Amino acid sequence: MQNPKDRLDRLGDVLVSGFQLVALFVIGATIVWSAAHAYIEMIRAGHARLDDILLLFIYLELGTMVGIYFKTDRLPVLFLLYIAITAMTRFLAVDVKDLAIESILIVTGSILVLKLAVLVLQIAAAKFTTSTGRNASGPDVDPGSGAA
């Protein structure tokens, strides 16, 4: 007979896994819904501006990140950085005419720092990947794949 602690641990694992699964479906559905809404608005306008296209890329990256997490139970950190880079690029492209030079320099500097973080993660993943495919960042964090 199993002790109560083992049964509670199993129950906790099942509840956490169930919540995670439901949350992933809700997040994924919200991304699809938001992307579809944005696309319908572009169709209504009869054209897509650069910021609209960059917004669709953000939705694509979010959806890809959720899909990777759903399949592997690992968070692709690189996709979070790609999303941040794309969002800042979108902000810069849309508002560049209204921004002071200091703000433009801060945003472009931030994009550079994020891109350097991507480079560091890719180098670390290549250097510290073990034979099992896990890297030094641990089982729950994955630097992702591909290049931006």
C-alpha positions as semicolon CSV with decimal commas, in nm:
position;residue;x (nm);y (nm);z (nm)
1;M;0,000;0,000;0,000
2;Q;0,129;0,345;-0,090
3;N;0,169;0,607;0,173
4;P;-0,047;0,922;0,161
5;K;0,245;1,146;0,064
6;D;0,309;0,948;-0,256
7;R;-0,059;0,963;-0,350
8;L;-0,069;1,338;-0,283
9;D;0,246;1,387;-0,489
10;R;0,089;1,198;-0,782
11;L;-0,234;1,395;-0,746
12;G;-0,038;1,720;-0,742
13;D;0,153;1,615;-1,055
14;V;-0,173;1,530;-1,234
15;L;-0,335;1,861;-1,133
16;V;-0,032;2,065;-1,243
17;S;-0,012;1,879;-1,575
18;G;-0,386;1,926;-1,631
19;F;-0,366;2,298;-1,556
20;Q;-0,066;2,331;-1,785
21;L;-0,249;2,156;-2,069
22;V;-0,564;2,368;-2,030
23;A;-0,357;2,687;-2,005
24;L;-0,164;2,601;-2,323
25;F;-0,487;2,544;-2,514
26;V;-0,633;2,872;-2,384
27;I;-0,317;3,064;-2,472
28;G;-0,299;2,900;-2,815
29;A;-0,664;2,973;-2,887
30;T;-0,617;3,334;-2,777
31;I;-0,320;3,373;-3,011
32;V;-0,517;3,228;-3,305
33;W;-0,818;3,445;-3,222
34;S;-0,606;3,762;-3,196
35;A;-0,415;3,686;-3,516
36;A;-0,739;3,615;-3,704
37;H;-0,891;3,939;-3,574
38;A;-0,585;4,139;-3,683
39;Y;-0,590;3,971;-4,025
40;I;-0,962;4,042;-4,073
41;E;-0,896;4,407;-3,989
42;M;-0,623;4,414;-4,256
43;I;-0,864;4,268;-4,510
44;R;-1,126;4,530;-4,415
45;A;-0,869;4,807;-4,458
46;G;-0,777;4,668;-4,798
47;H;-0,405;4,671;-4,722
48;A;-0,146;4,572;-4,463
49;R;0,102;4,821;-4,321
50;L;0,448;4,724;-4,199
51;D;0,334;4,731;-3,836
52;D;0,047;4,493;-3,928
53;I;0,288;4,247;-4,085
54;L;0,525;4,266;-3,788
55;L;0,228;4,205;-3,556
56;L;0,149;3,887;-3,752
57;F;0,510;3,778;-3,703
58;I;0,470;3,829;-3,329
59;Y;0,160;3,609;-3,333
60;L;0,349;3,348;-3,536
61;E;0,638;3,347;-3,289
62;L;0,399;3,321;-2,993
63;G;0,216;3,032;-3,155
64;T;0,542;2,856;-3,235
65;M;0,660;2,900;-2,878
66;V;0,337;2,751;-2,741
67;G;0,362;2,463;-2,988
68;I;0,720;2,384;-2,890
69;Y;0,632;2,400;-2,521
70;F;0,330;2,175;-2,581
71;K;0,538;1,913;-2,764
72;T;0,854;1,919;-2,553
73;D;0,761;2,063;-2,210
74;R;1,055;2,300;-2,258
75;L;1,033;2,677;-2,282
76;P;1,216;2,802;-2,594
77;V;1,381;3,112;-2,448
78;L;1,509;3,226;-2,787
79;F;1,150;3,271;-2,905
80;L;1,085;3,507;-2,614
81;L;1,384;3,712;-2,726
82;Y;1,268;3,702;-3,090
83;I;0,925;3,827;-2,982
84;A;1,082;4,111;-2,786
85;I;1,307;4,205;-3,080
86;T;1,013;4,199;-3,322
87;A;0,793;4,402;-3,085
88;M;1,062;4,666;-3,038
89;T;1,126;4,677;-3,412
90;R;0,754;4,722;-3,470
91;F;0,745;5,003;-3,212
92;L;1,042;5,172;-3,377
93;A;0,901;5,135;-3,729
94;V;0,561;5,275;-3,631
95;D;0,668;5,559;-3,403
96;V;1,008;5,664;-3,539
97;K;0,875;6,000;-3,665
98;D;0,739;6,091;-3,323
99;L;1,034;5,976;-3,110
100;A;1,315;6,189;-2,975
101;I;1,664;6,084;-3,082
102;E;1,735;5,964;-2,725
103;S;1,436;5,728;-2,741
104;I;1,544;5,595;-3,079
105;L;1,893;5,528;-2,943
106;I;1,750;5,354;-2,634
107;V;1,522;5,130;-2,841
108;T;1,792;5,040;-3,094
109;G;2,038;4,978;-2,809
110;S;1,782;4,751;-2,646
111;I;1,740;4,558;-2,971
112;L;2,118;4,520;-2,988
113;V;2,134;4,389;-2,629
114;L;1,856;4,139;-2,702
115;K;2,035;4,024;-3,017
116;L;2,355;3,978;-2,815
117;A;2,155;3,770;-2,566
118;V;2,037;3,553;-2,858
119;L;2,398;3,511;-2,968
120;V;2,511;3,415;-2,616
121;L;2,231;3,159;-2,582
122;Q;2,310;3,005;-2,920
123;I;2,681;2,981;-2,841
124;A;2,607;2,835;-2,497
125;A;2,364;2,581;-2,641
126;A;2,618;2,473;-2,902
127;K;2,901;2,453;-2,650
128;F;2,721;2,294;-2,355
129;T;2,475;2,056;-2,520
130;T;2,511;1,707;-2,376
131;S;2,470;1,379;-2,558
132;T;2,107;1,352;-2,439
133;G;2,017;1,680;-2,605
134;R;1,975;1,870;-2,279
135;N;2,183;2,179;-2,232
136;A;2,340;2,352;-1,935
137;S;2,032;2,567;-1,883
138;G;1,841;2,270;-1,742
139;P;1,545;2,060;-1,843
140;D;1,279;2,331;-1,834
141;V;1,453;2,600;-2,036
142;D;1,548;2,556;-2,399
143;P;1,734;2,824;-2,589
144;G;1,525;2,734;-2,893
145;S;1,639;2,673;-3,244
146;G;1,698;2,871;-3,556
147;A;1,830;3,217;-3,603
148;A;1,667;3,555;-3,611
